[in-house]
Short mmCIF file of C-alpha atoms in Angstrom, two decimals:
data_model
loop_
_atom_site.label_atom_id
_atom_site.label_comp_id
_atom_site.label_asym_id
_atom_site.label_seq_id
_atom_site.Cartn_x
_atom_site.Cartn_y
_atom_site.Cartn_z
CA MET A 1 1.81 -7.20 -121.54
CA LYS A 2 3.13 -9.33 -124.38
CA ILE A 3 4.07 -12.57 -122.73
CA ASP A 4 7.13 -13.15 -124.85
CA SER A 5 8.72 -9.74 -124.43
CA ILE A 6 8.97 -7.46 -121.45
CA GLN A 7 10.92 -4.21 -121.38
CA ASP A 8 12.11 -3.89 -117.77
CA GLY A 9 11.52 -6.75 -115.42
CA VAL A 10 12.40 -10.24 -114.30
CA VAL A 11 11.89 -13.65 -115.86
CA LEU A 12 12.03 -16.69 -113.61
CA ASP A 13 12.87 -19.65 -115.79
CA HIS A 14 13.34 -23.41 -115.28
CA ILE A 15 10.68 -23.63 -112.60
CA LYS A 16 9.61 -27.23 -112.05
CA ALA A 17 6.27 -27.76 -113.85
CA GLY A 18 3.38 -27.09 -111.52
CA LYS A 19 5.39 -25.14 -108.94
CA SER A 20 4.92 -21.63 -110.28
CA MET A 21 1.97 -20.87 -108.00
CA ASP A 22 4.06 -21.76 -104.93
CA ILE A 23 6.66 -19.25 -106.04
CA TYR A 24 3.97 -16.68 -106.75
CA LYS A 25 2.87 -17.02 -103.13
CA TYR A 26 6.35 -17.16 -101.51
CA LEU A 27 7.47 -14.03 -103.39
CA HIS A 28 4.17 -12.27 -102.61
CA LEU A 29 3.69 -11.47 -106.30
CA ASP A 30 -0.02 -10.97 -105.64
CA LYS A 31 0.97 -7.70 -103.94
CA LEU A 32 2.50 -6.27 -107.15
CA ASP A 33 0.65 -3.69 -109.20
CA CYS A 34 2.39 -4.59 -112.47
CA SER A 35 1.59 -7.37 -114.93
CA VAL A 36 2.70 -10.85 -113.90
CA ALA A 37 2.45 -13.77 -116.31
CA ILE A 38 2.53 -17.36 -115.19
CA ILE A 39 3.23 -19.70 -118.07
CA LYS A 40 2.71 -23.34 -117.24
CA ASN A 41 3.91 -26.58 -118.84
CA VAL A 42 6.32 -25.02 -121.34
CA ARG A 43 8.33 -27.64 -123.27
CA SER A 44 11.89 -27.88 -121.95
CA GLY A 45 14.87 -29.87 -123.21
CA ARG A 46 16.28 -30.26 -119.69
CA LEU A 47 13.14 -30.62 -117.60
CA GLY A 48 10.65 -32.05 -120.10
CA LYS A 49 8.11 -29.49 -118.91
CA LYS A 50 8.70 -26.31 -116.95
CA ASP A 51 6.92 -23.22 -115.70
CA ILE A 52 8.01 -19.62 -116.30
CA ILE A 53 7.04 -16.43 -114.48
CA LYS A 54 7.45 -13.04 -116.16
CA ILE A 55 7.21 -9.92 -114.02
CA ASP A 56 6.84 -6.63 -115.87
CA SER A 57 8.63 -4.54 -113.24
CA PRO A 58 12.31 -4.15 -112.31
CA MET A 59 11.71 -5.56 -108.82
CA GLU A 60 14.34 -7.02 -106.48
CA VAL A 61 13.71 -10.75 -106.25
CA ASP A 62 14.50 -12.37 -102.91
CA LEU A 63 17.11 -14.82 -104.16
CA ASP A 64 17.33 -16.54 -100.76
CA VAL A 65 13.67 -17.43 -100.86
CA LEU A 66 13.93 -18.60 -104.42
CA GLY A 67 17.13 -20.57 -103.77
CA TYR A 68 15.42 -22.31 -100.86
CA ILE A 69 12.34 -23.18 -102.92
CA ASP A 70 14.30 -24.46 -105.89
CA PRO A 71 18.00 -23.73 -106.52
CA ASP A 72 17.63 -24.88 -110.14
CA ILE A 73 15.54 -21.85 -111.10
CA THR A 74 17.32 -19.21 -113.21
CA VAL A 75 16.63 -15.51 -112.76
CA ASN A 76 16.89 -13.32 -115.86
CA ILE A 77 17.04 -9.57 -115.47
CA ILE A 78 15.59 -7.67 -118.44
CA ARG A 79 16.38 -4.02 -119.24
CA ASN A 80 15.14 -2.24 -122.36
CA GLY A 81 13.90 -5.51 -123.73
CA VAL A 82 17.31 -7.18 -123.45
CA ARG A 83 18.51 -9.76 -120.93
CA VAL A 84 21.36 -8.02 -119.07
CA GLU A 85 21.97 -10.64 -116.38
CA LYS A 86 21.30 -14.32 -115.77
CA LYS A 87 21.55 -15.46 -112.18
CA HIS A 88 21.97 -19.08 -111.12
CA LEU A 89 20.82 -19.81 -107.61
CA ALA A 90 22.29 -21.83 -104.79
CA LEU A 91 20.85 -23.08 -101.53
CA PRO A 92 21.34 -20.15 -99.17
CA GLU A 93 23.49 -20.76 -96.07
CA LYS A 94 21.07 -18.77 -93.94
CA LEU A 95 17.34 -18.09 -94.18
CA VAL A 96 15.78 -15.25 -92.22
CA ASN A 97 11.97 -15.13 -91.92
CA VAL A 98 11.43 -17.47 -94.84
CA ILE A 99 10.36 -20.57 -92.93
CA HIS A 100 9.30 -20.91 -89.31
CA CYS A 101 10.07 -23.42 -86.59
CA LYS A 102 7.29 -25.84 -85.72
CA ASN A 103 8.95 -27.21 -82.54
CA PRO A 104 6.51 -26.31 -79.72
CA ARG A 105 9.45 -26.19 -77.29
CA CYS A 106 11.38 -23.62 -79.39
CA ILE A 107 11.63 -20.05 -78.06
CA THR A 108 10.51 -18.73 -81.48
CA THR A 109 7.11 -20.38 -81.05
CA ALA A 110 6.63 -18.57 -77.74
CA GLU A 111 8.06 -15.23 -78.91
CA SER A 112 6.87 -14.76 -82.46
CA GLN A 113 8.63 -11.41 -82.94
CA LEU A 114 12.04 -13.12 -82.93
CA PRO A 115 13.47 -13.44 -86.44
CA ALA A 116 13.05 -17.00 -87.70
CA ILE A 117 16.62 -18.03 -88.55
CA PHE A 118 17.48 -21.31 -90.24
CA LEU A 119 20.97 -22.50 -91.16
CA LEU A 120 21.78 -24.95 -93.97
CA SER A 121 22.75 -28.25 -92.33
CA ASP A 122 22.90 -30.68 -95.23
CA ALA A 123 23.04 -29.39 -98.80
CA GLN A 124 22.48 -32.86 -100.30
CA LYS A 125 19.29 -33.41 -98.33
CA ARG A 126 18.46 -29.71 -98.69
CA SER A 127 17.78 -29.60 -94.98
CA TYR A 128 17.95 -26.65 -92.62
CA ARG A 129 18.06 -26.40 -88.84
CA CYS A 130 16.51 -23.78 -86.65
CA ALA A 131 19.36 -21.63 -85.32
CA TYR A 132 17.64 -21.55 -81.91
CA CYS A 133 16.57 -25.13 -81.17
CA GLU A 134 18.20 -27.06 -84.07
CA ALA A 135 14.91 -28.62 -85.18
CA GLU A 136 15.23 -29.81 -88.77
CA LYS A 137 13.25 -28.61 -91.74
CA THR A 138 13.62 -30.10 -95.18
CA ARG A 139 12.75 -28.12 -98.31
CA ARG A 140 9.15 -28.78 -99.29
CA VAL A 141 8.87 -27.78 -102.93
CA MET B 1 32.90 -11.05 -76.96
CA ARG B 2 32.34 -14.79 -76.58
CA ASN B 3 29.19 -16.64 -75.49
CA LEU B 4 28.76 -20.28 -74.55
CA ILE B 5 25.49 -21.44 -76.07
CA ASP B 6 26.54 -24.90 -77.22
CA VAL B 7 29.56 -26.86 -76.00
CA THR B 8 30.88 -26.94 -79.57
CA ASP B 9 31.28 -23.15 -79.35
CA LEU B 10 34.53 -24.14 -77.63
CA SER B 11 37.29 -25.90 -79.54
CA VAL B 12 38.80 -29.11 -78.17
CA ALA B 13 41.95 -27.12 -77.32
CA GLU B 14 39.90 -24.55 -75.40
CA ILE B 15 38.16 -27.29 -73.43
CA ASP B 16 41.55 -28.82 -72.60
CA GLU B 17 42.69 -25.40 -71.45
CA LEU B 18 39.56 -24.99 -69.23
CA ILE B 19 40.14 -28.43 -67.71
CA ALA B 20 43.77 -27.53 -66.97
CA THR B 21 42.71 -24.25 -65.33
CA ALA B 22 40.03 -26.03 -63.27
CA GLU B 23 42.57 -28.63 -62.13
CA ASP B 24 44.86 -25.81 -61.00
CA MET B 25 41.94 -24.14 -59.19
CA ILE B 26 41.21 -27.38 -57.34
CA ALA B 27 44.88 -27.67 -56.35
CA GLU B 28 45.38 -24.02 -55.37
CA PRO B 29 42.04 -22.22 -54.94
CA ASP B 30 43.54 -19.30 -53.03
CA LYS B 31 45.49 -18.21 -56.12
CA TYR B 32 42.19 -17.35 -57.82
CA ALA B 33 40.34 -15.77 -54.88
CA GLN B 34 40.49 -12.20 -56.24
CA VAL B 35 40.52 -12.72 -60.00
CA CYS B 36 36.95 -11.39 -60.49
CA ARG B 37 37.08 -8.64 -57.89
CA GLY B 38 34.73 -5.83 -58.98
CA LYS B 39 32.96 -8.05 -61.54
CA GLN B 40 29.30 -9.07 -61.39
CA LEU B 41 27.56 -12.21 -62.58
CA ALA B 42 23.79 -12.32 -63.16
CA THR B 43 22.10 -15.69 -62.77
CA LEU B 44 18.81 -15.49 -64.69
CA PHE B 45 16.90 -18.68 -63.99
CA PHE B 46 13.52 -18.77 -65.70
CA GLU B 47 13.21 -22.37 -64.50
CA PRO B 48 14.05 -23.80 -61.05
CA SER B 49 17.48 -25.26 -60.34
CA THR B 50 19.56 -26.04 -57.27
CA ARG B 51 22.94 -27.18 -58.47
CA THR B 52 23.53 -25.13 -61.56
CA ARG B 53 22.47 -21.78 -60.14
CA LEU B 54 24.24 -22.20 -56.80
CA SER B 55 27.27 -23.63 -58.54
CA PHE B 56 27.52 -20.51 -60.74
CA GLU B 57 27.04 -18.25 -57.74
CA SER B 58 29.56 -20.14 -55.65
CA ALA B 59 32.01 -20.04 -58.57
CA MET B 60 31.74 -16.26 -58.94
CA LEU B 61 32.01 -15.69 -55.18
CA SER B 62 35.08 -17.94 -55.04
CA LEU B 63 36.68 -15.75 -57.70
CA GLY B 64 36.08 -12.63 -55.59
CA GLY B 65 33.16 -11.36 -57.71
CA SER B 66 29.55 -10.73 -56.77
CA VAL B 67 26.22 -12.09 -57.99
CA LEU B 68 22.63 -10.98 -58.54
CA GLY B 69 19.64 -12.42 -60.37
CA PHE B 70 16.41 -14.32 -60.00
CA SER B 71 15.60 -17.99 -59.52
CA GLU B 72 12.18 -18.29 -61.18
CA ALA B 73 10.38 -16.56 -64.03
CA ASN B 74 7.56 -15.36 -61.75
CA SER B 75 9.92 -13.06 -59.89
CA SER B 76 11.04 -11.29 -63.08
CA SER B 77 9.33 -9.09 -65.68
CA THR B 78 8.70 -12.26 -67.69
CA ALA B 79 5.56 -12.54 -65.57
CA LYS B 80 4.44 -9.25 -67.17
CA GLY B 81 5.06 -10.60 -70.64
CA GLU B 82 8.56 -9.21 -71.24
CA THR B 83 10.58 -11.04 -73.89
CA VAL B 84 13.76 -12.93 -73.11
CA GLY B 85 15.68 -10.50 -75.30
CA ASP B 86 14.46 -7.44 -73.39
CA THR B 87 15.06 -9.03 -69.97
CA VAL B 88 18.60 -10.03 -70.87
CA HIS B 89 19.34 -6.74 -72.61
CA THR B 90 18.29 -4.90 -69.43
CA VAL B 91 20.35 -7.06 -67.11
CA SER B 92 23.36 -6.90 -69.41
CA CYS B 93 23.43 -3.15 -68.77
CA TYR B 94 24.18 -3.86 -65.08
CA VAL B 95 26.55 -6.82 -65.02
CA ASP B 96 29.68 -8.22 -66.67
CA ILE B 97 28.43 -11.71 -67.54
CA VAL B 98 25.12 -13.60 -67.55
CA ALA B 99 24.33 -17.26 -66.86
CA MET B 100 20.78 -18.11 -67.89
CA ARG B 101 18.44 -21.10 -67.76
CA HIS B 102 15.18 -21.14 -69.67
CA PRO B 103 12.57 -23.85 -70.35
CA LYS B 104 12.35 -22.95 -74.04
CA GLU B 105 14.91 -24.36 -76.44
CA GLY B 106 17.12 -21.74 -78.06
CA ALA B 107 16.31 -19.00 -75.52
CA PRO B 108 20.03 -18.36 -74.78
CA TYR B 109 20.71 -18.03 -78.51
CA ALA B 110 17.93 -15.45 -78.69
CA ALA B 111 19.27 -13.66 -75.59
CA ALA B 112 22.77 -13.49 -77.06
CA GLN B 113 21.44 -11.41 -79.97
CA TYR B 114 20.46 -8.66 -77.52
CA SER B 115 23.07 -8.91 -74.76
CA GLU B 116 25.97 -6.50 -74.29
CA VAL B 117 27.92 -9.03 -72.20
CA PRO B 118 28.81 -12.73 -72.57
CA ILE B 119 25.91 -15.19 -72.18
CA ILE B 120 26.38 -18.64 -70.70
CA ASN B 121 23.67 -21.19 -71.45
CA ALA B 122 22.86 -22.83 -68.11
CA GLY B 123 20.30 -25.14 -69.74
CA ASP B 124 17.60 -24.51 -72.36
CA GLY B 125 14.74 -26.97 -72.17
CA GLY B 126 15.66 -30.38 -73.50
CA HIS B 127 18.22 -28.87 -75.86
CA ASN B 128 21.65 -28.10 -74.40
CA HIS B 129 23.45 -27.76 -71.10
CA PRO B 130 27.06 -27.00 -71.97
CA THR B 131 28.40 -26.23 -68.49
CA GLN B 132 27.13 -29.61 -67.26
CA THR B 133 29.07 -31.09 -70.15
CA LEU B 134 32.23 -29.25 -69.12
CA THR B 135 31.63 -30.61 -65.60
CA ASP B 136 31.26 -34.13 -66.98
CA LEU B 137 34.42 -33.79 -69.06
CA LEU B 138 36.42 -32.52 -66.09
CA THR B 139 35.16 -35.44 -63.99
CA ILE B 140 35.98 -38.01 -66.67
CA HIS B 141 39.42 -36.45 -67.07
CA ARG B 142 40.08 -36.51 -63.32
CA GLU B 143 38.86 -40.09 -62.93
CA LYS B 144 40.31 -41.63 -66.08
CA GLY B 145 43.22 -39.32 -66.85
CA ARG B 146 42.00 -38.94 -70.44
CA LEU B 147 38.98 -38.09 -72.58
CA ASP B 148 39.71 -40.46 -75.47
CA ASN B 149 39.55 -44.23 -76.06
CA LEU B 150 36.63 -44.91 -73.73
CA THR B 151 33.40 -46.89 -73.94
CA VAL B 152 30.70 -44.59 -72.67
CA GLY B 153 27.20 -45.77 -71.83
CA PHE B 154 24.28 -43.34 -71.62
CA CYS B 155 21.24 -44.71 -69.81
CA GLY B 156 17.68 -43.45 -69.34
CA ASP B 157 16.08 -40.51 -71.07
CA LEU B 158 18.22 -40.00 -74.15
CA LYS B 159 15.47 -38.21 -76.06
CA PHE B 160 14.95 -35.17 -73.86
CA GLY B 161 18.19 -35.39 -71.85
CA ARG B 162 20.02 -32.21 -72.75
CA THR B 163 23.10 -33.21 -70.75
CA VAL B 164 23.33 -36.38 -72.81
CA HIS B 165 23.09 -34.51 -76.11
CA SER B 166 25.78 -32.03 -75.14
CA LEU B 167 28.14 -34.72 -73.82
CA VAL B 168 27.74 -36.85 -76.94
CA ASN B 169 28.57 -33.78 -79.04
CA ALA B 170 31.67 -33.07 -76.97
CA LEU B 171 32.93 -36.66 -76.84
CA SER B 172 32.35 -37.14 -80.57
CA ARG B 173 35.34 -34.83 -81.10
CA GLN B 174 37.63 -37.19 -79.16
CA LYS B 175 39.40 -40.23 -80.62
CA GLY B 176 38.30 -43.82 -79.99
CA ILE B 177 35.02 -43.23 -78.19
CA ASN B 178 32.46 -46.07 -78.37
CA PHE B 179 28.97 -44.93 -77.51
CA VAL B 180 26.38 -47.30 -76.00
CA PHE B 181 22.86 -45.84 -75.82
CA ILE B 182 20.63 -47.61 -73.29
CA SER B 183 17.00 -46.50 -73.30
CA PRO B 184 13.42 -47.61 -73.81
CA GLU B 185 12.14 -47.28 -77.37
CA GLU B 186 10.21 -44.08 -76.58
CA LEU B 187 13.25 -42.27 -75.16
CA LYS B 188 15.88 -43.16 -77.76
CA MET B 189 18.60 -40.77 -78.88
CA PRO B 190 17.13 -38.34 -81.47
CA ALA B 191 17.85 -39.20 -85.09
CA TYR B 192 19.45 -35.82 -85.79
CA ILE B 193 22.21 -36.48 -83.25
CA LYS B 194 22.88 -39.94 -84.62
CA GLU B 195 22.89 -38.70 -88.22
CA ASN B 196 24.68 -35.38 -87.87
CA THR B 197 27.07 -36.01 -85.02
CA LEU B 198 27.81 -39.72 -85.15
CA ASP B 199 27.11 -41.11 -88.64
CA LYS B 200 28.55 -38.10 -90.41
CA ASN B 201 31.82 -38.46 -88.48
CA GLY B 202 31.95 -42.25 -88.87
CA LEU B 203 31.65 -42.85 -85.11
CA SER B 204 30.51 -46.21 -83.78
CA TYR B 205 27.55 -46.56 -81.46
CA GLU B 206 25.12 -49.23 -80.39
CA GLU B 207 21.60 -48.99 -79.05
CA THR B 208 20.07 -51.39 -76.55
CA ALA B 209 17.22 -51.48 -74.07
CA SER B 210 19.21 -53.66 -71.63
CA LEU B 211 21.45 -52.06 -69.01
CA GLU B 212 22.56 -55.53 -67.84
CA GLU B 213 23.75 -56.43 -71.32
CA ALA B 214 25.75 -53.23 -71.74
CA MET B 215 27.26 -53.08 -68.23
CA PRO B 216 30.41 -55.28 -68.58
CA LYS B 217 31.88 -53.28 -71.45
CA LEU B 218 31.49 -49.78 -70.01
CA ASP B 219 34.27 -47.48 -68.78
CA ILE B 220 31.78 -44.70 -68.04
CA LEU B 221 28.10 -45.08 -67.19
CA TYR B 222 26.12 -41.85 -67.50
CA MET B 223 22.76 -42.29 -65.78
CA THR B 224 19.92 -39.82 -66.33
CA ARG B 225 16.59 -39.04 -64.79
CA VAL B 226 13.37 -39.33 -66.78
CA GLN B 227 12.26 -35.72 -66.52
CA LYS B 228 8.62 -35.14 -65.71
CA GLU B 229 8.75 -31.55 -66.99
CA ARG B 230 9.61 -32.69 -70.54
CA PHE B 231 6.42 -34.72 -71.00
CA PHE B 232 3.18 -33.28 -72.36
CA ASN B 233 1.39 -36.45 -71.24
CA GLU B 234 1.76 -37.50 -67.58
CA ALA B 235 0.72 -41.09 -68.30
CA ASP B 236 3.80 -41.51 -70.52
CA TYR B 237 6.01 -40.17 -67.74
CA ILE B 238 4.59 -42.58 -65.15
CA ARG B 239 4.99 -45.52 -67.50
CA LEU B 240 8.65 -44.75 -68.29
CA LYS B 241 10.09 -43.20 -65.13
CA ASP B 242 11.27 -46.40 -63.44
CA THR B 243 12.60 -48.22 -66.48
CA TYR B 244 16.17 -48.28 -65.13
CA VAL B 245 17.26 -48.41 -61.51
CA LEU B 246 20.97 -48.83 -60.89
CA ASP B 247 21.65 -50.92 -57.77
CA PRO B 248 24.61 -52.89 -56.33
CA GLU B 249 23.34 -56.09 -57.95
CA LYS B 250 23.45 -54.61 -61.46
CA LEU B 251 26.99 -53.39 -60.78
CA GLU B 252 28.28 -56.92 -60.12
CA THR B 253 29.23 -57.40 -63.78
CA ALA B 254 30.71 -53.91 -64.15
CA LYS B 255 34.40 -53.12 -64.52
CA LYS B 256 36.31 -52.46 -61.30
CA ASP B 257 37.22 -49.00 -62.51
CA LEU B 258 33.83 -48.04 -63.94
CA CYS B 259 33.02 -44.38 -63.41
CA ILE B 260 29.31 -43.73 -62.67
CA LEU B 261 28.12 -40.24 -63.50
CA HIS B 262 24.74 -38.53 -63.13
CA PRO B 263 23.98 -34.85 -63.76
CA LEU B 264 21.56 -34.90 -60.75
CA PRO B 265 18.99 -34.45 -59.39
CA ARG B 266 18.21 -38.15 -59.21
CA VAL B 267 14.82 -39.52 -58.31
CA ASN B 268 15.24 -43.26 -57.97
CA GLU B 269 17.30 -44.25 -61.02
CA ILE B 270 20.35 -44.77 -58.77
CA SER B 271 19.78 -46.59 -55.53
CA ILE B 272 21.23 -44.83 -52.46
CA ALA B 273 23.11 -48.06 -51.75
CA VAL B 274 25.32 -47.26 -54.78
CA ASP B 275 26.54 -44.01 -53.18
CA SER B 276 29.11 -45.84 -51.04
CA ASP B 277 30.54 -47.72 -54.06
CA PRO B 278 33.92 -46.18 -54.98
CA ARG B 279 32.78 -46.19 -58.61
CA ALA B 280 30.03 -43.66 -57.85
CA CYS B 281 31.47 -40.33 -59.01
CA TYR B 282 28.36 -38.12 -59.11
CA TRP B 283 29.11 -36.24 -55.90
CA LYS B 284 32.62 -35.54 -57.16
CA GLN B 285 30.92 -34.29 -60.33
CA VAL B 286 28.95 -31.73 -58.30
CA LYS B 287 32.14 -30.40 -56.76
CA ASN B 288 33.94 -30.30 -60.09
CA GLY B 289 31.06 -28.27 -61.55
CA LYS B 290 31.97 -25.26 -59.49
CA PHE B 291 35.62 -25.29 -60.57
CA ILE B 292 34.95 -25.68 -64.29
CA ARG B 293 32.44 -22.79 -64.08
CA MET B 294 35.11 -20.69 -62.35
CA ALA B 295 37.48 -21.45 -65.23
CA LEU B 296 34.75 -20.62 -67.78
CA ILE B 297 33.84 -17.29 -66.16
CA MET B 298 37.52 -16.30 -66.19
CA LYS B 299 37.84 -17.25 -69.84
CA LEU B 300 34.73 -15.43 -71.05
CA LEU B 301 35.67 -12.32 -69.05
CA GLU B 302 39.15 -12.61 -70.61
CA LEU B 303 40.80 -12.43 -67.21
CA GLN B 304 44.27 -13.71 -66.38
CA LEU B 305 45.85 -14.54 -63.05
#
């Protein structure tokens, strides 16, 4: 894969410098069979330094996961070597099976097959609450 | 289909409507004696209870309905490892409405995802207890004639006390409520309630460790028990359980029309000598609990007179 040009795939841009490996793990990119390029510490006018991930496959990116990790990331969809769409993210109102409740008194810790549901409680603090027990979780990345 | 998982699932207007219905039930119970004829309530209690379970059962029977259920997890398929969702889904195939108590927080929310009939949260761990809150609101309304412009003191276990959390949530939607939180350092009101319910809505509250200091200003005093079952460490429970004991001496500086509430059961946080004080309203609270649950069952079953 040429790092600067992919034919059909996804480019994740404006990743905070040093955070690309977290995204690699959250999106389970290690499971992909196609080429994935992680470019670290790219010069950026807005961020100073940034990371970029290029995925050489027209995969569906879980925007909720990405929005939770960092809503400032931009998602570029590439078709036939041309960017056909640029998506700006937002903090999702609801997260399902992205993060898990750590409250030992929560029903989800006793019954792990229940979907882990978190609802956005404070966009400024980027904090979420477990829909079951209301325990708070603040975005880590 | 409506559930009651958290007291804020009901609007202020709906709570007013439930209080009005309960008041009418108290005045003329015979009018409602057949409203739930042919309907069944399941009381699924995965944790022991006297008042709440019997209050629900008495409420349904007083409405002409019938009841079934279990009073401890060991007598249900939970003992075989069945999930809350499967247990409730099964029972919801038999009955018209379910009242459930569970030691794990959020269990009623989980149950509601699988139920075919309305779910009423009858207490989930240290989290919520909305029908106790409705009981408290009905009692305050009957004793004070209003739910607004009151100074309300909460005393004891404010950290794990689910009845306290639910009542603070409900009263925070009323005008002119001053909250006074009286607790030892270790059992203070959780930060998320102060931040999300009180600070966010610009509501005033004060925190103190002294019941004596707070007493003269209170219109309502809500006493709570330090609950042994909420502690992982028994030594902490023993150290904190007798922090506050309300007795006639402490009431000497209280207002003449103070209203003393307690969700019960009490251990020794209210001396028996207080029971004969006209300001002690906790036995009235027990009675009111049945009527507000009658009104709630009618509402969730969408039944009219």
